[in-house]
Short mmCIF file of C-alpha atoms and ligand atoms in Angstrom, two decimals:
data_model
loop_
_atom_site.label_atom_id
_atom_site.label_comp_id
_atom_site.label_asym_id
_atom_site.label_seq_id
_atom_site.Cartn_x
_atom_site.Cartn_y
_atom_site.Cartn_z
CA MET A 1 0.00 0.00 0.00
CA SER A 2 1.47 3.37 -0.93
CA ARG A 3 1.61 6.15 1.57
CA LYS A 4 -0.20 9.42 1.22
CA ASN A 5 1.67 12.68 1.67
CA ILE A 6 0.46 14.42 4.77
CA ASN A 7 0.41 18.23 4.63
CA ILE A 8 -0.24 19.52 8.08
CA GLY A 9 -1.85 22.66 9.43
CA LEU A 10 -0.85 22.75 13.09
CA PHE A 11 -2.85 24.52 15.79
CA GLY A 12 -0.84 25.33 18.91
CA PHE A 13 2.90 25.54 19.42
CA GLY A 14 3.22 24.91 23.14
CA CYS A 15 4.95 22.02 24.82
CA VAL A 16 3.42 19.28 22.63
CA GLY A 17 3.24 21.35 19.42
CA TYR A 18 6.94 22.14 19.52
CA GLY A 19 7.62 18.54 20.57
CA LEU A 20 5.84 17.36 17.43
CA TYR A 21 7.76 19.82 15.26
CA GLU A 22 11.04 18.41 16.59
CA VAL A 23 9.95 14.78 16.36
CA LEU A 24 8.88 15.30 12.72
CA GLN A 25 12.34 16.70 11.85
CA LYS A 26 13.79 13.41 13.09
CA THR A 27 11.46 11.14 11.11
CA PRO A 28 12.05 12.04 7.45
CA GLY A 29 10.76 8.60 6.32
CA LEU A 30 7.28 9.78 7.11
CA LYS A 31 6.17 12.04 4.29
CA ALA A 32 4.59 14.62 6.57
CA ASN A 33 5.28 18.35 6.49
CA ILE A 34 3.96 21.14 8.62
CA LEU A 35 2.85 23.79 6.11
CA GLN A 36 1.52 26.36 8.56
CA ILE A 37 1.13 26.84 12.31
CA CYS A 38 -1.66 28.84 13.92
CA VAL A 39 -0.94 30.43 17.31
CA LYS A 40 -2.74 32.95 19.52
CA ASP A 41 -0.13 35.15 21.15
CA LYS A 42 1.44 37.61 18.70
CA ASN A 43 4.16 38.74 21.10
CA LYS A 44 5.54 35.44 22.32
CA GLU A 45 9.11 34.56 21.34
CA ARG A 46 9.25 31.27 19.47
CA PRO A 47 12.14 28.94 18.65
CA ILE A 48 11.48 29.00 14.88
CA GLY A 49 11.01 31.82 12.36
CA ASN A 50 7.88 33.97 12.09
CA GLU A 51 7.27 32.85 8.50
CA HIS A 52 5.89 29.53 9.86
CA PHE A 53 3.08 31.19 11.81
CA THR A 54 -0.34 32.66 11.23
CA PHE A 55 -2.80 34.12 13.72
CA ASP A 56 -5.84 33.51 11.55
CA LYS A 57 -7.31 30.03 11.87
CA ASN A 58 -9.16 30.32 8.56
CA GLU A 59 -5.92 30.69 6.66
CA ILE A 60 -5.22 27.07 7.62
CA LEU A 61 -8.77 25.73 7.59
CA ASN A 62 -9.37 27.03 4.06
CA ASN A 63 -5.93 26.16 2.68
CA GLU A 64 -6.51 23.56 -0.01
CA ASN A 65 -2.93 22.32 0.15
CA ILE A 66 -3.46 21.21 3.75
CA ASN A 67 -5.08 17.79 4.05
CA THR A 68 -4.56 17.23 7.79
CA ILE A 69 -5.20 19.37 10.84
CA VAL A 70 -3.25 18.63 14.00
CA GLU A 71 -4.98 20.34 16.90
CA LEU A 72 -2.84 20.81 20.02
CA ILE A 73 -4.28 23.87 21.73
CA ASP A 74 -5.34 24.20 25.33
CA ASP A 75 -8.82 25.71 25.06
CA ALA A 76 -11.33 22.87 24.57
CA ASP A 77 -14.12 25.10 23.21
CA ALA A 78 -11.92 26.79 20.63
CA ALA A 79 -10.49 23.36 19.76
CA PHE A 80 -13.96 21.98 19.06
CA GLU A 81 -14.72 24.84 16.65
CA ILE A 82 -11.46 24.19 14.80
CA VAL A 83 -12.00 20.42 14.63
CA LYS A 84 -15.62 20.80 13.55
CA THR A 85 -14.73 23.17 10.70
CA ALA A 86 -11.78 21.02 9.65
CA LEU A 87 -13.95 17.89 9.39
CA LYS A 88 -16.64 19.81 7.51
CA ASN A 89 -13.95 21.03 5.10
CA GLY A 90 -12.93 17.42 4.45
CA LYS A 91 -9.64 17.54 6.32
CA ALA A 92 -8.47 14.64 8.47
CA VAL A 93 -7.84 15.63 12.10
CA VAL A 94 -5.44 14.51 14.80
CA THR A 95 -6.05 15.86 18.28
CA ALA A 96 -4.76 15.30 21.81
CA ASN A 97 -7.57 17.26 23.45
CA LYS A 98 -9.28 14.80 25.82
CA LYS A 99 -11.59 17.42 27.35
CA MET A 100 -12.86 18.46 23.92
CA ILE A 101 -13.36 14.85 22.81
CA ALA A 102 -15.11 13.80 26.02
CA GLU A 103 -17.44 16.80 25.96
CA HIS A 104 -18.41 16.34 22.30
CA PHE A 105 -18.00 12.64 21.69
CA GLU A 106 -21.35 12.04 20.00
CA GLU A 107 -21.09 15.11 17.78
CA LEU A 108 -17.60 14.07 16.73
CA LEU A 109 -18.85 10.61 15.80
CA GLU A 110 -21.59 12.20 13.72
CA LEU A 111 -19.22 14.60 11.97
CA GLN A 112 -16.86 11.76 11.00
CA LYS A 113 -19.77 9.80 9.57
CA GLN A 114 -21.35 12.73 7.76
CA TYR A 115 -18.19 14.11 6.14
CA LYS A 116 -16.41 10.75 5.79
CA VAL A 117 -13.13 12.00 7.23
CA PRO A 118 -11.02 10.43 9.97
CA LEU A 119 -10.45 11.88 13.42
CA LEU A 120 -7.65 10.22 15.39
CA TYR A 121 -6.75 10.90 19.02
CA GLU A 122 -4.29 8.33 20.38
CA ALA A 123 -2.45 11.08 22.30
CA SER A 124 -5.58 12.01 24.22
CA ALA A 125 -5.30 9.06 26.63
CA CYS A 126 -2.11 7.80 28.30
CA ALA A 127 0.18 9.71 25.88
CA SER A 128 2.86 7.23 24.80
CA ILE A 129 0.83 4.04 25.46
CA PRO A 130 -0.97 2.95 22.27
CA ILE A 131 -4.04 2.00 24.24
CA ILE A 132 -6.84 3.35 22.05
CA ARG A 133 -5.70 1.57 18.94
CA ASN A 134 -5.22 -1.66 20.88
CA LEU A 135 -8.68 -1.49 22.39
CA GLU A 136 -10.16 -0.60 19.02
CA GLU A 137 -8.45 -3.28 16.98
CA TYR A 138 -7.48 -6.17 19.17
CA TYR A 139 -10.11 -6.86 21.79
CA ASP A 140 -13.39 -8.33 20.85
CA ASN A 141 -15.91 -6.79 23.16
CA ASP A 142 -17.16 -9.97 24.80
CA LEU A 143 -13.68 -10.88 25.93
CA LEU A 144 -12.91 -7.71 27.79
CA GLU A 145 -13.99 -7.82 31.43
CA SER A 146 -12.32 -4.79 32.96
CA LEU A 147 -9.90 -1.96 32.46
CA GLU A 148 -8.18 -0.10 35.22
CA GLY A 149 -5.38 2.34 35.02
CA ILE A 150 -3.34 5.26 36.09
CA VAL A 151 -4.18 7.59 33.23
CA ASN A 152 -3.02 10.95 34.55
CA GLY A 153 0.69 11.66 34.69
CA SER A 154 0.60 14.80 36.85
CA THR A 155 -1.28 13.29 39.78
CA ASN A 156 0.88 10.18 39.66
CA TYR A 157 3.95 12.40 39.69
CA ILE A 158 2.59 14.40 42.65
CA LEU A 159 1.60 11.30 44.65
CA SER A 160 4.92 9.57 43.92
CA ARG A 161 6.98 12.58 44.95
CA THR A 162 5.03 13.31 48.12
CA ALA A 163 5.37 9.67 49.22
CA LYS A 164 8.93 8.97 48.09
CA ASP A 165 10.81 12.22 48.39
CA ASN A 166 8.86 13.85 51.18
CA VAL A 167 8.12 16.83 48.94
CA SER A 168 5.01 18.92 49.80
CA TYR A 169 1.90 18.60 47.63
CA ALA A 170 2.25 22.24 46.47
CA ALA A 171 5.93 21.83 45.53
CA ALA A 172 5.24 18.57 43.64
CA LEU A 173 2.40 20.21 41.71
CA LYS A 174 4.61 23.18 40.81
CA ASP A 175 7.25 20.76 39.59
CA ALA A 176 4.68 18.89 37.46
CA GLN A 177 3.64 22.23 35.95
CA GLU A 178 7.22 23.23 35.20
CA LYS A 179 7.88 19.91 33.52
CA GLY A 180 4.89 20.48 31.21
CA TYR A 181 2.84 17.58 32.62
CA ALA A 182 -0.04 19.50 34.20
CA GLU A 183 -3.02 21.12 32.50
CA SER A 184 -2.97 24.93 32.52
CA ASN A 185 -5.86 24.69 34.98
CA PRO A 186 -4.36 22.05 37.30
CA ILE A 187 -7.68 21.27 39.03
CA LEU A 188 -8.45 19.27 35.87
CA ASP A 189 -5.60 16.95 36.92
CA THR A 190 -5.89 17.03 40.71
CA GLY A 191 -9.70 16.89 40.72
CA GLY A 192 -9.70 13.72 38.58
CA PHE A 193 -11.43 15.41 35.61
CA ASP A 194 -8.64 14.76 33.13
CA ALA A 195 -8.63 11.08 34.16
CA LYS A 196 -12.40 11.01 33.75
CA TYR A 197 -12.22 12.42 30.20
CA LYS A 198 -9.63 9.79 29.31
CA LEU A 199 -11.72 7.03 30.86
CA LEU A 200 -14.72 8.17 28.81
CA ILE A 201 -12.65 7.84 25.63
CA LEU A 202 -11.28 4.44 26.66
CA LEU A 203 -14.79 3.19 27.47
CA ALA A 204 -15.94 4.00 23.94
CA HIS A 205 -13.14 1.93 22.42
CA ALA A 206 -13.09 -0.83 25.07
CA PHE A 207 -16.81 -1.48 25.38
CA GLY A 208 -18.45 0.63 22.66
CA ILE A 209 -20.30 2.72 25.20
CA VAL A 210 -20.56 6.50 24.78
CA LEU A 211 -21.08 8.56 27.93
CA LYS A 212 -21.17 12.20 28.92
CA PRO A 213 -18.58 13.48 31.41
CA ASP A 214 -21.28 13.94 34.07
CA ASP A 215 -22.15 10.23 33.89
CA ILE A 216 -18.79 9.24 35.36
CA TYR A 217 -18.15 10.14 38.97
CA ASN A 218 -14.65 11.38 39.75
CA ILE A 219 -12.93 11.99 43.04
CA GLY A 220 -9.57 13.76 42.89
CA ILE A 221 -6.46 13.80 45.02
CA ASP A 222 -6.90 17.40 46.17
CA LYS A 223 -8.37 16.51 49.59
CA ILE A 224 -5.72 13.95 50.52
CA GLY A 225 -3.72 14.89 53.62
CA ASP A 226 -1.02 13.48 55.89
CA LEU A 227 -3.38 11.00 57.51
CA GLU A 228 -4.00 9.09 54.27
CA LEU A 229 -0.34 9.34 53.21
CA ASN A 230 0.81 7.97 56.59
CA TYR A 231 -1.80 5.22 56.51
CA ALA A 232 -0.52 4.10 53.09
CA LYS A 233 3.10 4.18 54.29
CA GLU A 234 2.33 2.15 57.42
CA LYS A 235 0.51 -0.55 55.46
CA GLY A 236 3.10 -0.69 52.66
CA TYR A 237 0.58 0.60 50.10
CA LYS A 238 0.91 3.36 47.52
CA LEU A 239 -1.72 5.98 46.82
CA LYS A 240 -2.67 6.28 43.14
CA LEU A 241 -5.45 8.00 41.22
CA VAL A 242 -7.09 5.09 39.40
CA ALA A 243 -9.65 5.01 36.59
CA HIS A 244 -11.86 1.91 36.79
CA ALA A 245 -14.19 0.33 34.23
CA PHE A 246 -15.65 -3.15 34.64
CA LYS A 247 -18.57 -5.30 33.67
CA THR A 248 -21.09 -5.88 36.42
CA GLY A 249 -23.24 -8.23 34.36
CA LYS A 250 -23.51 -9.50 30.79
CA HIS A 251 -24.91 -6.19 29.56
CA LYS A 252 -23.73 -3.79 32.24
CA VAL A 253 -20.63 -1.66 32.59
CA SER A 254 -19.61 0.54 35.52
CA ALA A 255 -16.88 3.16 35.68
CA PHE A 256 -15.42 5.76 38.00
CA VAL A 257 -12.21 7.63 38.92
CA ALA A 258 -10.93 7.86 42.50
CA PRO A 259 -7.78 7.67 44.58
CA ARG A 260 -7.00 4.10 45.64
CA PHE A 261 -4.59 2.27 47.91
CA VAL A 262 -2.53 0.06 45.64
CA LYS A 263 -0.91 -3.02 47.18
CA PRO A 264 2.58 -4.33 46.29
CA ASN A 265 1.19 -7.32 44.38
CA ASP A 266 -0.88 -5.03 42.12
CA LYS A 267 0.52 -4.37 38.62
CA LEU A 268 -0.02 -0.64 39.12
CA PHE A 269 2.16 -0.57 42.27
CA ASN A 270 5.39 0.21 40.42
CA VAL A 271 3.86 2.65 37.96
CA ASP A 272 5.38 5.80 39.45
CA ASP A 273 6.19 9.40 38.58
CA VAL A 274 4.88 10.52 35.17
CA TYR A 275 4.24 6.96 34.02
CA ASN A 276 0.77 5.68 33.21
CA GLY A 277 -0.29 2.05 33.37
CA VAL A 278 -3.37 0.20 32.16
CA VAL A 279 -4.36 -3.31 33.23
CA LEU A 280 -6.88 -5.14 31.07
CA GLU A 281 -8.64 -8.25 32.21
CA THR A 282 -10.03 -10.53 29.53
CA ALA A 283 -11.94 -13.79 29.63
CA PHE A 284 -9.05 -16.03 28.58
CA THR A 285 -5.77 -14.18 29.07
CA GLU A 286 -6.32 -12.99 32.64
CA HIS A 287 -4.30 -9.79 32.81
CA GLN A 288 -2.47 -7.70 30.28
CA PHE A 289 -0.48 -4.71 31.37
CA PHE A 290 0.48 -1.63 29.35
CA VAL A 291 2.89 0.95 30.70
CA GLY A 292 4.54 4.12 29.37
CA LYS A 293 5.04 7.82 29.96
CA GLY A 294 1.67 9.51 30.31
CA ALA A 295 2.49 13.20 29.82
CA GLY A 296 5.16 15.56 28.54
CA ALA A 297 6.20 16.89 25.14
CA TYR A 298 7.85 13.87 23.48
CA PRO A 299 5.63 11.04 24.82
CA THR A 300 2.55 12.96 23.67
CA ALA A 301 4.13 14.02 20.38
CA SER A 302 5.06 10.38 19.68
CA ALA A 303 1.38 9.38 19.85
CA VAL A 304 0.43 12.31 17.58
CA LEU A 305 3.15 11.22 15.17
CA SER A 306 1.80 7.69 15.17
CA ASP A 307 -1.67 9.01 14.26
CA ILE A 308 -0.18 11.08 11.43
CA SER A 309 1.58 7.97 10.18
CA ALA A 310 -1.67 5.98 10.42
CA LEU A 311 -3.43 8.65 8.35
CA SER A 312 -0.86 8.25 5.62
CA TYR A 313 -2.30 4.71 5.23
CA ASP A 314 -5.89 6.00 5.46
CA TYR A 315 -6.49 4.46 8.87
CA GLN A 316 -9.64 5.42 10.73
CA TYR A 317 -11.47 4.18 13.82
CA GLU A 318 -14.39 1.98 12.91
CA TYR A 319 -16.13 2.00 16.31
CA LYS A 320 -17.23 -1.58 15.67
CA LYS A 321 -18.17 -2.26 19.28
CA MET A 322 -20.80 0.47 19.30
CA GLU A 323 -22.74 -1.41 16.65
CA ALA A 324 -22.14 -4.82 18.14
CA ASN A 325 -22.99 -3.84 21.63
CA LYS A 326 -26.07 -1.68 21.61
CA ARG A 327 -27.55 -3.52 24.60
CA LEU A 328 -24.73 -2.61 26.93
CA GLN A 329 -25.86 -0.25 29.65
CA PHE A 330 -23.96 1.93 32.05
CA ASN A 331 -24.79 1.45 35.70
CA ASN A 332 -23.27 2.09 39.07
CA GLU A 333 -24.72 -0.72 41.15
CA PHE A 334 -21.76 -2.04 43.06
CA SER A 335 -20.14 -1.40 46.41
CA VAL A 336 -16.76 -0.17 47.52
CA ASN A 337 -14.55 -0.61 50.56
CA VAL A 338 -13.12 2.74 51.53
CA LEU A 339 -11.03 4.65 54.00
CA LEU A 340 -12.94 7.80 54.85
CA LYS A 341 -11.54 10.74 56.81
CA TYR A 342 -14.12 12.95 58.52
CA PRO A 343 -14.53 15.82 60.95
CA VAL A 344 -16.07 14.41 64.18
CA GLU A 345 -19.24 16.49 63.99
CA SER A 346 -20.31 14.74 60.77
CA LEU A 347 -19.93 11.14 61.99
CA THR A 348 -23.61 10.61 62.81
CA LYS A 349 -24.60 11.58 59.29
CA ILE A 350 -21.79 9.62 57.65
CA LYS A 351 -22.57 6.38 59.51
CA LEU A 352 -25.98 6.19 57.87
CA TYR A 353 -24.49 5.64 54.42
CA PHE A 354 -22.40 2.60 55.35
CA ASN A 355 -23.39 -1.05 55.09
CA HIS A 356 -20.47 -2.09 57.18
CA ILE A 357 -17.76 -0.41 59.27
CA ASN A 358 -14.70 -2.49 60.20
CA GLU A 359 -12.54 -0.01 62.03
CA LEU A 360 -12.96 3.50 63.30
CA TYR A 361 -10.40 5.76 64.93
CA GLN A 362 -10.97 9.29 66.11
CA ASN A 363 -9.67 12.06 68.34
CA ASN A 364 -11.43 15.27 69.37
CA THR A 365 -11.50 16.85 65.96
CA GLU A 366 -11.20 14.25 63.22
CA GLY A 367 -11.36 10.54 62.61
CA TYR A 368 -11.17 7.94 59.93
CA LEU A 369 -13.08 4.75 59.36
CA ILE A 370 -12.76 1.77 57.08
CA GLY A 371 -15.96 0.28 55.77
CA ALA A 372 -18.14 -0.73 52.84
CA LEU A 373 -20.94 1.17 51.16
CA ASP A 374 -22.92 1.33 47.95
CA PHE A 375 -21.03 3.33 45.32
CA SER A 376 -24.09 5.50 44.73
CA HIS A 377 -23.55 7.12 48.16
CA LEU A 378 -19.99 8.28 47.47
CA LYS A 379 -21.00 11.53 45.83
CA LYS A 380 -23.07 12.70 48.80
CA LEU A 381 -20.39 11.66 51.28
CA ASN A 382 -17.60 13.32 49.34
CA SER A 383 -19.51 16.61 49.30
CA ILE A 384 -19.50 16.80 53.11
CA GLU A 385 -17.02 19.46 54.25
CA GLY A 386 -13.76 17.94 55.48
CA VAL A 387 -14.43 14.44 54.15
CA SER A 388 -11.83 12.67 52.02
CA ILE A 389 -12.31 9.22 50.52
CA ILE A 390 -9.79 6.62 49.32
CA ILE A 391 -10.91 3.36 47.73
CA GLU A 392 -9.55 0.18 49.33
CA SER A 393 -11.25 -2.23 46.91
CA VAL A 394 -14.28 -2.66 44.67
CA GLU A 395 -16.95 -5.30 45.28
CA GLN A 396 -18.18 -5.98 41.78
CA ASN A 397 -21.24 -7.88 42.92
CA PRO A 398 -23.88 -5.16 43.16
CA LEU A 399 -26.39 -7.22 45.11
CA LYS A 400 -24.19 -8.08 48.03
CA LYS A 401 -25.47 -6.38 51.18
CA LEU A 402 -23.32 -6.76 54.23
CA GLU A 403 -25.34 -7.20 57.37
CA ILE A 404 -23.27 -6.02 60.25
CA ASN A 405 -24.56 -3.61 62.81
CA ILE A 406 -22.00 -0.84 62.88
CA ASN A 407 -22.77 0.11 66.47
CA GLN A 408 -21.35 -3.17 67.71
CA ILE A 409 -17.94 -2.85 66.18
CA PHE A 410 -16.78 0.67 66.97
CA GLU A 411 -13.32 0.90 68.45
CA LEU A 412 -12.34 4.38 69.50
CA ASN A 413 -8.62 5.04 69.58
CA GLU A 414 -6.37 8.03 69.38
CA ILE A 415 -4.91 8.97 66.01
CA ASN A 416 -1.18 9.23 66.36
N1 HSE B 501 -2.21 16.75 32.31
C1 HSE B 501 -2.16 15.49 31.64
C2 HSE B 501 -1.56 14.46 32.57
C3 HSE B 501 -1.37 15.60 30.39
O1 HSE B 501 -0.93 14.87 33.56
O2 HSE B 501 -1.72 13.27 32.37
C4 HSE B 501 -1.40 14.39 29.51
O3 HSE B 501 -2.69 14.10 29.08
#
């Protein structure tokens, strides 16, 4: 099969945009050239000459010599307008913008169908790990039972550094920003939103199910304090922000994002710093484990490059599982074992949500408990002032009700 020449109009020349420019210089075998670059800031100094740049998006979108748009800007709304126009104008698109994709997934599917042009976005989830294309091409839907992963590099970097190097949360976040890992609004990382957007994209390719961001509940790492970090250290666990998706029945899938204690025998245990890791469970192979850098200029640019290369062979996602699996429904009927930190005055209210409490420790101001509850209660609990929640494990059987009277098993101790 002969390769098509790819003439690129690039939007954005930040960390990833410049990374792509450099990576393309080093891969001359790929017949891909950046013809024009659109940027916003007229006064910013840039490492290459002004003749490469335009400030008018239409100059690129209407340029007939450009057959491919690579969209690497920060603003998800502006990105959607660019991608929409590009597809309407018959140009193939490569994007890394997970927020934009997650917020407009259905419209983007429609646009691809209507204008018969490909949209590829391998870089939008787990940067250097080729997870989307693997899910899309390799796994037949019935075989895939679950997917769980560390899909956000910044939070993994922050949690690794605070645990390992005794660095403060604020200093680790600043470091992640300086290294180009974090979003420009870092609450997207620390609040678990970025991981949620990525999970939404992975769900579409893993199970053929299309959700809206609000369907997936996300808890971030922003409320984690010393108590949880010390608890993890004492038990020999690591704290990780984990995206979960799993079947809870033949036609049911559940998914959420939350911080979790990861034990040493878990494949995700040694996925540290800016690395991402995804564990797939299938009917016959048990576990498969993908790992690679999850953020930063070159890891992200390498996934963009791979999409550009795929376009030169006319590759496009076929979304086969969406057709095959129309009966699959999203539901959140399962329970979780958690560690929950609380201010003492809210204990009476909190107790009501639990099916089971194993341990409870408190002093005059705060306490923590370990227990099981229906997942559907997490949102209400997490909105209580001063509460922070870490997942210990997931009970995938939604019907299991644990029948222990919590009043009989309270043990009140001092927190050290
Ligand atoms: N802020 C993102 C992360 C960038 O830290 O994973 C890569 O998507």
